[in-house]
Amino acid sequence: MIGTDSLHSSDSLHASMEATTHQQSLQRLAHQLQLGMRSLPADTPIQIQCVVKQGTLMVLGQHPPDDLPHPKAIFDALEEAIQTALPAFKDELALGETAQAKLYLRVLGQRQPYASQSLPLRLSTLEPFSEAETAEDVLESPADELEETDDRADDSEPDEHQGHSDTDPIFSQESLGTTDSIYDSAYVEPSDLAPLDPALEPPVEASTRPARSSLLPWLLAGIGVSIAGFAAGLWVMSRPCVLGVCEPLQAAQILSQKSAQTMQTAKTGQELQQAQQQLAEATRLLQSIPAWSSHHGEAETLQQAYRSQSQTLDQVLAAETKANTAAQISQTLPQPVAGLQSAQSLWREAIAQLQTIPQDNPLHAFAQERLTRYTDRLSAIDTLIKSEQQAQKKLTTARETAKVAEARQGIAQTPENWQLAQTTWQVVINTLQQISNTTTSYAEAQKLLTDYQPKLTAARDRATQEQVAQKAFTQALSLAQRAETAQRQNQWSQAVANWRDALATVKQVPKNTAYTEPAQPLLASYGTSLKQAEAQLQVASAMQRTRADLNRICAGSPRMCTYTIANDVVRVQFTGAYERKLRTAYVLGQSGDRGTLGGVINHIETLQTALQAIADNAGMPLEVYSADGSELIGSFNPKG
């Protein structure tokens, strides 16, 4: 009985070991299929599970709901991977020369696959059947396939496992487990996946026979210890990288190479994040290698190298994040200096982080490209900050200058004062107009321009009026001086003209100016002077006519007379020759020459009429004297 019980326990252990080996073979096959799907992009998040059911290899691919790959591409990749990997597991999985493969696709968290395909294989030739032999080389109805699988499962499984057959007994939600993780690499550690359907694992028979001798407990204890030790050793040997090839180490190295290639060719931050995820997955794989593995030391060395590269990646990604933040800040223009300086600081920090990337690092090319771009952006920000600061300075200067202009305008009296006020306002306007419309000060500058422009106009108009008033007043004074000079020279015609111009000019002085009040007395003075000059001009004109008349009368041969005008009296004096001639003619006439006498009388009457006309025209009395001046011959007073 002891031998029988021991044999029974050995059979149970053997069955358990076979089941464990079978399950491990399926996990390794799934792992190989997952690694072998090289035709897919490296970041396709596909999770592979395998089950052998009634001689049929059933392969399930799961993926997160946000990543919906094309089923045909997945099935083609799986078919290629099965051709490569399955021959090594043919004996372990007890598959025949011709095996049927069922391929399924399902979204993580869903109970039913959404696509399936049948794949008949000849393991002897390692080639799939031709299209003529394959009846299901297109996607089948997942619902029909599952119903067919459920029926076979119900016919072959014990009653204790039929509770899973109402949905999907081969790849049930409970057997596969649920996860929200997004797999960023093609490799998933088999130990991370939930076990397959428990119905496929052969149960371990437990002995229920009672002990038949007192030695049985000791024997059973010894057997138990042996079994426990054997099971422990078996468990240890079943851990990754204990015996044979260390697949996690190889997968980590592959991911590291992919990460380095991604970093060398990266153009965007998203690609660097992908490289970081690949490196993180490689590190996780290395961490799964136990301390008792012969590959543990190499795994530790690689982890340290990956950790260093990950830190460099974090540094570059941090610079990328700062650059993105700085770019977002710079998108809103114009903005205050504080905001621009914040972006400037971020650009400088990003540049500083990238400048430390060595040339032998895979990220060097990416860092250099970004350094060129970030330096240009920093230069642009520096220019914006300088422009903003200059605009603020000009705005402050304009306000301060406007205060000075208002003060000068408030006390301005003379044209010089108003000209200074106008010039000051012009400086204010010019300063505000120089503020760029790309600065925050532009809006305030436009508002101040609206306020200050009328003040400049008023100052300019007043300065112009004061200049006109000053010019008119000064010119009027100059004309008056010329008139007075002409009067002193008895140039009454010129004096009258100058007084008239002076009076007209002083009337041109604008009102409400600094020269309005001083010009008022000049109006009356210049008017009086003009009248006096006009009167003197009339006298002078009369005297001129009188002299002309006297010259005409006194002319002759011999000359009849001479004259002087003095003390408002015209004095005419006959010449000696005229008196002698007149006396001779008169004597002849007295002697009986009546013709000569009549001529003398007519001459004297004509002379008297002419002298009276001269007195009338001159407006002055006229006296006639003998040649020696001692005798007043006659006098003529002006009439009326």
Coordinates of C-alpha atoms in Angstrom, one line a residue, residues 21-539:
T21 CA 5.3 22.5 -18.6
H22 CA 2.5 22.6 -21.0
Q23 CA 1.4 25.9 -19.6
Q24 CA 4.9 27.3 -19.7
S25 CA 5.3 26.2 -23.3
L26 CA 2.1 28.1 -24.2
Q27 CA 3.4 31.2 -22.4
R28 CA 6.8 31.0 -24.2
L29 CA 5.0 30.4 -27.5
A30 CA 2.9 33.5 -26.9
H31 CA 6.0 35.4 -26.0
Q32 CA 7.8 34.3 -29.2
L33 CA 4.7 35.2 -31.3
Q34 CA 4.6 38.6 -29.6
L35 CA 8.3 39.2 -30.4
G36 CA 8.0 37.8 -33.9
M37 CA 5.4 40.3 -35.1
R38 CA 8.1 42.5 -36.6
S39 CA 6.0 43.6 -39.5
L40 CA 3.9 45.7 -37.2
P41 CA 5.1 49.1 -35.9
A42 CA 7.2 48.9 -32.7
D43 CA 4.6 50.7 -30.7
T44 CA 1.6 48.5 -31.6
P45 CA 0.1 47.6 -28.2
I46 CA -0.8 43.9 -28.9
Q47 CA -1.0 41.3 -26.0
I48 CA -0.8 37.6 -27.1
Q49 CA -2.3 34.5 -25.4
C50 CA -2.2 30.9 -26.6
V51 CA -4.3 27.8 -25.8
V52 CA -4.3 24.3 -27.3
K53 CA -7.9 23.0 -27.4
Q54 CA -8.6 19.5 -28.9
G55 CA -5.5 19.7 -31.2
T56 CA -6.3 23.3 -32.3
L57 CA -3.9 26.1 -31.5
M58 CA -6.0 29.1 -30.4
V59 CA -4.2 32.5 -30.4
L60 CA -5.8 35.6 -29.0
G61 CA -4.5 39.2 -29.5
Q62 CA -5.8 41.9 -27.2
H63 CA -5.3 45.6 -27.3
P64 CA -6.5 48.7 -25.5
P65 CA -9.7 50.4 -26.7
D66 CA -8.0 53.5 -27.8
D67 CA -5.7 51.6 -30.3
L68 CA -7.7 49.9 -33.0
P69 CA -5.3 48.1 -35.4
H70 CA -6.3 46.8 -38.7
P71 CA -7.3 43.1 -38.2
K72 CA -5.8 42.0 -41.5
A73 CA -2.4 43.4 -40.6
I74 CA -2.5 41.7 -37.2
F75 CA -3.5 38.4 -38.6
D76 CA -0.8 38.6 -41.3
A77 CA 1.8 39.3 -38.7
L78 CA 0.6 36.5 -36.5
E79 CA 0.6 34.1 -39.4
E80 CA 4.2 34.9 -40.2
A81 CA 5.2 34.6 -36.5
I82 CA 3.5 31.2 -36.2
Q83 CA 5.4 29.9 -39.2
T84 CA 8.6 30.9 -37.5
A85 CA 8.0 30.0 -33.9
L86 CA 5.6 27.0 -33.9
P87 CA 8.0 24.2 -35.0
A88 CA 10.0 24.6 -31.8
F89 CA 6.8 23.9 -29.7
K90 CA 5.3 21.2 -31.9
D91 CA 6.3 18.3 -29.6
E92 CA 5.8 20.2 -26.4
L93 CA 2.2 21.1 -27.4
A94 CA 1.5 17.6 -28.9
L95 CA 0.3 19.1 -32.2
G96 CA -0.1 16.8 -35.2
E97 CA 1.5 17.1 -38.6
T98 CA -1.5 19.1 -39.7
A99 CA -2.7 21.6 -37.1
Q100 CA -5.5 24.0 -37.1
A101 CA -4.9 27.5 -35.8
K102 CA -7.6 29.9 -34.7
L103 CA -6.8 33.6 -34.5
Y104 CA -8.8 36.1 -32.5
L105 CA -8.8 39.8 -31.9
R106 CA -10.4 41.4 -28.8
V107 CA -10.5 44.8 -27.1
L108 CA -9.2 44.7 -23.5
G109 CA -12.1 44.6 -21.1
Q110 CA -14.5 43.1 -23.7
R111 CA -15.8 39.5 -23.4
Q112 CA -16.2 38.8 -27.1
P113 CA -13.6 39.0 -29.9
Y114 CA -14.6 41.3 -32.8
A115 CA -12.6 39.4 -35.5
S116 CA -11.2 35.9 -36.1
Q117 CA -9.5 33.9 -38.8
S118 CA -8.7 30.2 -39.3
L119 CA -5.2 29.1 -40.4
P120 CA -4.7 25.4 -41.3
L121 CA -1.0 24.5 -41.1
R122 CA 1.2 21.6 -42.2
L123 CA 3.9 21.4 -39.4
S124 CA 5.9 18.9 -41.5
T125 CA 6.6 21.5 -44.2
L126 CA 6.2 24.5 -41.9
E127 CA 4.1 26.2 -44.6
P128 CA 0.4 27.2 -44.5
F129 CA -2.1 25.6 -46.9
S130 CA -2.6 27.4 -50.2
E131 CA -5.5 29.6 -50.9
A132 CA -7.3 26.8 -52.7
E133 CA -7.0 24.6 -49.6
T134 CA -7.9 27.3 -47.1
A135 CA -11.6 27.8 -46.8
E136 CA -11.4 30.6 -44.3
D137 CA -8.6 33.0 -45.5
V138 CA -10.8 36.0 -44.9
L139 CA -12.2 37.3 -41.6
E140 CA -14.9 35.2 -40.1
S141 CA -17.8 36.0 -37.9
P142 CA -16.5 36.1 -34.4
A143 CA -19.8 35.2 -33.0
D144 CA -20.1 32.0 -35.0
E145 CA -16.6 31.0 -34.2
L146 CA -17.2 31.4 -30.5
E147 CA -20.4 29.4 -30.6
E148 CA -18.5 26.6 -32.4
T149 CA -15.7 26.8 -29.8
D150 CA -18.2 26.8 -26.9
D151 CA -19.9 23.6 -28.2
R152 CA -16.6 21.8 -28.3
A153 CA -15.7 23.0 -24.8
D154 CA -19.0 21.8 -23.4
D155 CA -18.5 18.3 -24.9
S156 CA -15.0 17.9 -23.6
E157 CA -14.8 19.6 -20.2
P158 CA -15.9 18.3 -16.8
D159 CA -19.0 19.8 -15.2
E160 CA -17.0 21.8 -12.7
H161 CA -15.6 24.0 -15.5
Q162 CA -18.8 24.5 -17.5
G163 CA -19.5 27.6 -15.7
H164 CA -17.3 29.5 -18.1
S165 CA -18.9 28.3 -21.3
D166 CA -21.8 30.8 -21.3
T167 CA -19.5 33.5 -22.8
D168 CA -16.0 32.6 -24.0
P169 CA -14.5 29.5 -22.2
I170 CA -11.3 29.5 -24.2
F171 CA -10.4 33.2 -23.6
S172 CA -12.7 34.3 -20.9
Q173 CA -12.5 37.6 -19.0
E174 CA -11.6 35.8 -15.9
S175 CA -8.9 33.7 -17.5
L176 CA -7.2 36.6 -19.4
G177 CA -7.8 39.2 -16.8
T178 CA -8.4 42.9 -17.5
T179 CA -5.9 45.8 -17.6
D180 CA -5.9 49.4 -18.5
S181 CA -2.2 49.5 -19.3
I182 CA -1.0 50.7 -22.7
Y183 CA 1.8 48.5 -23.8
D184 CA 4.5 50.6 -25.6
S185 CA 6.6 47.8 -26.8
A186 CA 6.1 44.5 -28.6
Y187 CA 7.1 42.4 -25.6
V188 CA 5.0 41.6 -22.6
E189 CA 6.4 39.5 -19.8
P190 CA 4.4 36.2 -19.8
S191 CA 4.3 36.3 -16.0
D192 CA 2.4 39.6 -16.2
L193 CA -0.5 38.0 -18.1
A194 CA -3.4 36.3 -16.3
P195 CA -3.5 32.6 -16.6
L196 CA -5.5 30.9 -19.3
D197 CA -8.8 29.1 -18.7
P198 CA -8.4 26.9 -15.7
A199 CA -10.4 24.3 -17.5
L200 CA -7.4 23.6 -19.7
E201 CA -5.1 22.9 -16.8
P202 CA -5.3 19.2 -15.8
P203 CA -6.3 18.9 -12.1
V204 CA -3.8 17.3 -9.7
E205 CA -5.3 14.2 -8.1
A206 CA -5.2 14.2 -4.4
S207 CA -4.9 10.9 -2.4
T208 CA -7.8 10.2 -0.1
R209 CA -6.9 6.7 1.0
P210 CA -6.3 6.2 4.7
A211 CA -2.9 5.1 6.1
R212 CA -2.5 1.4 6.4
S213 CA 0.4 1.2 8.9
S214 CA 2.0 3.4 11.4
L215 CA 4.9 4.1 9.1
L216 CA 2.7 5.8 6.6
P217 CA 2.7 9.2 8.2
W218 CA 6.5 9.2 8.2
L219 CA 6.7 8.0 4.7
L220 CA 4.2 10.5 3.6
A221 CA 6.1 13.2 5.4
G222 CA 9.3 12.2 3.6
I223 CA 7.5 12.1 0.3
G224 CA 6.0 15.5 1.1
V225 CA 9.3 17.0 1.8
S226 CA 10.7 15.5 -1.4
I227 CA 7.8 16.7 -3.4
A228 CA 8.1 20.2 -1.8
G229 CA 11.8 20.3 -2.5
F230 CA 11.3 19.1 -6.0
A231 CA 8.4 21.5 -6.6
A232 CA 10.5 24.4 -5.2
G233 CA 13.4 23.5 -7.4
L234 CA 11.0 23.2 -10.3
W235 CA 9.5 26.6 -9.5
V236 CA 13.0 28.1 -9.3
M237 CA 14.0 26.6 -12.6
S238 CA 10.8 27.8 -14.1
R239 CA 11.6 31.5 -13.2
P240 CA 12.9 33.7 -16.1
C241 CA 16.6 33.5 -16.9
V242 CA 17.5 30.6 -14.5
L243 CA 18.1 28.1 -17.3
G244 CA 18.8 28.5 -20.9
V245 CA 18.5 31.8 -22.9
C246 CA 17.4 34.9 -20.9
E247 CA 14.6 36.2 -23.1
P248 CA 13.9 39.3 -20.9
L249 CA 17.5 40.3 -21.2
Q250 CA 17.4 39.9 -25.0
A251 CA 14.1 41.7 -25.3
A252 CA 15.5 44.6 -23.1
Q253 CA 18.5 44.9 -25.3
I254 CA 16.3 45.0 -28.4
L255 CA 14.2 47.7 -26.8
S256 CA 17.3 49.6 -25.9
Q257 CA 18.5 49.5 -29.5
K258 CA 15.1 50.7 -30.7
S259 CA 15.1 53.4 -28.1
A260 CA 18.6 54.6 -29.3
Q261 CA 17.5 54.5 -32.9
T262 CA 14.4 56.5 -32.1
M263 CA 16.5 59.1 -30.2
Q264 CA 19.0 59.4 -33.1
T265 CA 16.2 60.1 -35.7
A266 CA 13.7 61.8 -33.5
K267 CA 12.2 65.0 -34.8
T268 CA 9.5 65.6 -32.2
G269 CA 9.0 65.3 -28.5
Q270 CA 6.4 62.6 -29.0
E271 CA 9.1 60.4 -30.5
L272 CA 11.4 61.0 -27.5
Q273 CA 8.5 60.0 -25.2
Q274 CA 8.2 56.8 -27.2
A275 CA 12.0 56.2 -26.8
Q276 CA 11.6 56.8 -23.1
Q277 CA 8.7 54.3 -22.8
Q278 CA 10.8 51.7 -24.7
L279 CA 13.7 52.3 -22.3
A280 CA 11.4 52.1 -19.3
E281 CA 10.0 48.8 -20.6
A282 CA 13.5 47.5 -21.1
T283 CA 14.4 48.5 -17.5
R284 CA 11.2 46.7 -16.2
L285 CA 12.3 43.5 -18.1
L286 CA 15.7 43.7 -16.5
Q287 CA 14.2 44.1 -13.1
S288 CA 12.3 40.8 -13.5
I289 CA 15.6 38.9 -13.7
P290 CA 16.0 37.2 -10.3
A291 CA 19.1 37.7 -8.2
W292 CA 20.1 34.0 -8.5
S293 CA 20.2 34.2 -12.3
S294 CA 23.6 34.1 -14.0
H295 CA 22.4 37.1 -16.1
H296 CA 21.7 39.2 -13.0
G297 CA 25.0 41.0 -13.0
E298 CA 24.7 41.9 -16.7
A299 CA 21.1 43.1 -16.0
E300 CA 22.3 45.3 -13.2
T301 CA 25.0 46.9 -15.5
L302 CA 22.4 47.5 -18.3
Q303 CA 20.0 49.0 -15.8
Q304 CA 22.6 51.5 -14.7
A305 CA 23.3 52.4 -18.3
Y306 CA 19.6 52.6 -19.1
R307 CA 19.1 54.7 -16.0
S308 CA 21.8 57.2 -17.2
Q309 CA 20.3 57.4 -20.7
S310 CA 16.8 57.8 -19.1
Q311 CA 18.1 60.7 -17.1
T312 CA 19.4 62.3 -20.2
L313 CA 16.1 61.7 -21.9
D314 CA 14.3 63.3 -19.0
Q315 CA 16.7 66.3 -19.3
V316 CA 15.9 66.7 -23.0
L317 CA 12.2 66.2 -22.5
A318 CA 12.2 68.8 -19.6
A319 CA 13.9 71.2 -22.0
E320 CA 11.2 70.4 -24.6
T321 CA 8.5 71.0 -22.0
K322 CA 10.0 74.4 -21.0
A323 CA 10.3 75.3 -24.7
N324 CA 6.7 74.5 -25.3
T325 CA 5.6 76.6 -22.4
A326 CA 7.8 79.5 -23.5
A327 CA 6.3 79.2 -27.0
Q328 CA 2.8 79.2 -25.6
I329 CA 3.6 82.4 -23.7
S330 CA 5.1 84.0 -26.8
Q331 CA 2.0 83.3 -28.8
T332 CA 0.1 86.1 -27.1
L333 CA 1.5 89.5 -28.3
P334 CA 1.8 92.1 -27.2
Q335 CA 2.2 91.4 -23.5
P336 CA 4.0 93.0 -20.5
V337 CA 7.7 92.7 -19.9
A338 CA 7.1 90.3 -17.0
G339 CA 5.4 87.7 -19.3
L340 CA 8.2 88.1 -21.9
Q341 CA 10.9 87.7 -19.3
S342 CA 9.2 84.5 -18.0
A343 CA 9.4 83.1 -21.6
Q344 CA 13.0 84.4 -21.8
S345 CA 13.9 82.5 -18.7
L346 CA 12.3 79.3 -19.9
W347 CA 14.2 79.5 -23.3
R348 CA 17.5 80.1 -21.4
E349 CA 16.8 77.1 -19.1
A350 CA 15.9 74.9 -22.1
I351 CA 19.1 76.0 -23.9
A352 CA 21.3 75.4 -20.8
Q353 CA 19.9 71.8 -20.4
L354 CA 20.5 70.9 -24.1
Q355 CA 24.1 72.4 -24.1
T356 CA 25.2 69.6 -21.7
I357 CA 24.3 66.8 -24.1
P358 CA 27.6 65.2 -25.2
Q359 CA 28.4 64.5 -28.9
D360 CA 28.5 60.7 -28.4
N361 CA 25.0 60.7 -27.0
P362 CA 22.2 59.5 -29.4
L363 CA 20.3 62.7 -28.4
H364 CA 23.1 65.0 -29.6
A365 CA 21.6 65.6 -33.1
F366 CA 18.1 66.3 -31.6
A367 CA 19.7 68.6 -29.0
Q368 CA 21.7 70.6 -31.6
E369 CA 18.6 71.1 -33.9
R370 CA 16.6 72.3 -30.9
L371 CA 19.5 74.5 -29.7
T372 CA 19.4 76.4 -33.1
R373 CA 15.7 76.8 -32.9
Y374 CA 15.6 77.8 -29.2
T375 CA 18.5 80.3 -29.7
D376 CA 16.5 82.0 -32.5
R377 CA 13.4 82.1 -30.3
L378 CA 15.4 83.5 -27.4
S379 CA 16.8 86.2 -29.7
A380 CA 13.3 87.1 -30.8
I381 CA 12.1 87.3 -27.2
D382 CA 15.1 89.5 -26.3
T383 CA 14.1 91.9 -29.1
L384 CA 10.5 92.0 -27.9
I385 CA 11.6 92.7 -24.4
K386 CA 13.9 95.5 -25.6
S387 CA 11.1 97.0 -27.7
E388 CA 8.7 96.7 -24.8
Q389 CA 11.1 98.4 -22.4
Q390 CA 11.9 101.2 -24.9
A391 CA 8.2 101.7 -25.5
Q392 CA 7.5 102.1 -21.8
K393 CA 10.4 104.5 -21.5
K394 CA 9.1 106.6 -24.3
L395 CA 5.7 106.6 -22.8
T396 CA 7.1 107.8 -19.5
T397 CA 9.2 110.4 -21.2
A398 CA 6.1 111.7 -23.2
R399 CA 4.1 112.1 -20.0
E400 CA 6.9 114.0 -18.2
T401 CA 7.5 116.2 -21.3
A402 CA 3.7 116.9 -21.5
K403 CA 3.8 118.3 -18.0
V404 CA 6.6 120.7 -19.0
A405 CA 4.7 121.7 -22.1
E406 CA 1.5 122.5 -20.1
A407 CA 3.5 124.6 -17.6
R408 CA 5.2 126.6 -20.4
Q409 CA 1.9 127.1 -22.2
G410 CA 0.3 128.4 -18.9
I411 CA 2.8 131.2 -18.5
A412 CA 3.5 132.1 -22.1
Q413 CA 3.2 135.8 -23.0
T414 CA 5.7 136.5 -25.8
P415 CA 6.0 134.9 -29.1
E416 CA 9.2 133.3 -27.9
N417 CA 7.3 131.7 -25.0
W418 CA 4.6 130.3 -27.2
Q419 CA 7.1 129.0 -29.7
L420 CA 8.8 127.2 -26.9
A421 CA 5.5 125.7 -25.7
Q422 CA 4.8 124.6 -29.3
T423 CA 8.2 123.0 -29.6
T424 CA 7.7 121.1 -26.4
W425 CA 4.3 119.7 -27.4
Q426 CA 5.8 118.7 -30.7
V427 CA 8.5 116.6 -28.9
V428 CA 5.7 114.9 -26.9
I429 CA 3.8 114.0 -30.1
N430 CA 6.9 112.8 -31.9
T431 CA 7.8 110.5 -28.9
L432 CA 4.4 108.9 -28.7
Q433 CA 4.3 108.3 -32.5
Q434 CA 7.6 106.4 -32.2
I435 CA 5.9 103.7 -30.0
S436 CA 5.5 100.5 -31.9
N437 CA 2.1 98.9 -32.4
T438 CA 3.6 95.6 -31.3
T439 CA 4.0 96.7 -27.7
T440 CA 1.5 97.0 -24.8
S441 CA 2.3 100.8 -24.6
Y442 CA 0.8 101.4 -28.0
A443 CA -2.8 101.6 -26.8
E444 CA -1.9 104.1 -24.1
A445 CA 0.2 106.1 -26.6
Q446 CA -2.7 106.4 -28.9
K447 CA -5.0 107.7 -26.1
L448 CA -2.4 110.3 -25.1
L449 CA -2.0 111.3 -28.7
T450 CA -5.7 112.0 -28.8
D451 CA -5.4 114.2 -25.7
Y452 CA -2.2 116.0 -26.6
Q453 CA -2.7 116.7 -30.3
P454 CA -5.3 119.5 -29.7
K455 CA -2.9 121.1 -27.3
L456 CA -0.1 121.1 -29.8
T457 CA -2.5 122.7 -32.4
A458 CA -3.6 125.4 -29.9
A459 CA 0.0 126.2 -29.1
R460 CA 1.0 126.3 -32.7
D461 CA -1.9 128.6 -33.6
R462 CA -1.1 131.0 -30.7
A463 CA 2.5 131.0 -31.5
T464 CA 1.7 131.9 -35.1
Q465 CA -0.6 134.7 -34.0
E466 CA 2.0 136.1 -31.7
Q467 CA 4.6 136.0 -34.5
V468 CA 2.2 137.9 -36.8
A469 CA 1.5 140.4 -34.0
Q470 CA 5.1 140.9 -33.3
K471 CA 6.0 141.3 -37.0
A472 CA 3.1 143.8 -37.6
F473 CA 4.0 145.8 -34.5
T474 CA 7.7 146.0 -35.3
Q475 CA 7.1 146.9 -38.9
A476 CA 4.7 149.6 -37.9
L477 CA 7.3 151.2 -35.7
S478 CA 9.9 151.0 -38.5
L479 CA 7.5 152.7 -41.0
A480 CA 6.8 155.5 -38.4
Q481 CA 10.5 156.1 -38.0
R482 CA 10.8 156.5 -41.8
A483 CA 7.9 158.9 -42.0
E484 CA 9.4 161.1 -39.3
T485 CA 12.7 161.1 -41.2
A486 CA 11.0 162.2 -44.4
Q487 CA 9.2 165.0 -42.6
R488 CA 12.4 166.3 -41.2
Q489 CA 13.7 166.4 -44.8
N490 CA 10.5 168.1 -46.0
Q491 CA 9.8 165.0 -48.1
W492 CA 6.1 165.2 -47.4
S493 CA 5.1 162.9 -50.1
Q494 CA 7.3 160.1 -48.7
A495 CA 6.3 161.0 -45.2
V496 CA 2.6 160.6 -46.0
A497 CA 3.2 157.2 -47.7
N498 CA 5.2 155.9 -44.7
W499 CA 2.5 157.1 -42.2
R500 CA -0.2 155.4 -44.2
D501 CA 1.7 152.1 -44.3
A502 CA 2.5 152.4 -40.5
L503 CA -1.1 152.9 -39.7
A504 CA -2.3 150.0 -41.9
T505 CA 0.4 147.7 -40.4
V506 CA -0.4 148.4 -36.8
K507 CA -4.1 147.6 -37.6
Q508 CA -2.9 144.1 -38.5
V509 CA -1.9 143.2 -35.0
P510 CA -4.2 140.3 -34.0
K511 CA -6.4 140.6 -31.0
N512 CA -5.7 138.8 -27.7
T513 CA -2.0 138.7 -28.3
A514 CA 0.9 140.2 -26.4
Y515 CA 1.0 143.2 -28.9
T516 CA -2.7 144.0 -28.9
E517 CA -2.5 146.5 -26.0
P518 CA 0.8 148.2 -27.1
A519 CA -0.7 148.7 -30.6
Q520 CA -3.7 150.6 -29.4
P521 CA -2.0 154.0 -28.8
L522 CA -0.2 153.8 -32.1
L523 CA -3.4 153.7 -34.0
A524 CA -4.3 157.2 -32.8
S525 CA -0.8 158.6 -33.0
Y526 CA -0.2 157.3 -36.5
G527 CA -3.6 158.7 -37.6
T528 CA -2.7 162.2 -36.4
S529 CA 0.7 162.1 -37.9
L530 CA -0.7 161.1 -41.2
K531 CA -3.2 164.0 -41.3
Q532 CA -0.4 166.4 -40.5
A533 CA 1.8 165.0 -43.1
E534 CA -1.0 165.2 -45.6
A535 CA -1.5 168.9 -44.8
Q536 CA 2.1 169.6 -45.1
L537 CA 2.1 167.7 -48.4
Q538 CA -0.6 170.0 -49.6
V539 CA 1.4 173.0 -48.6

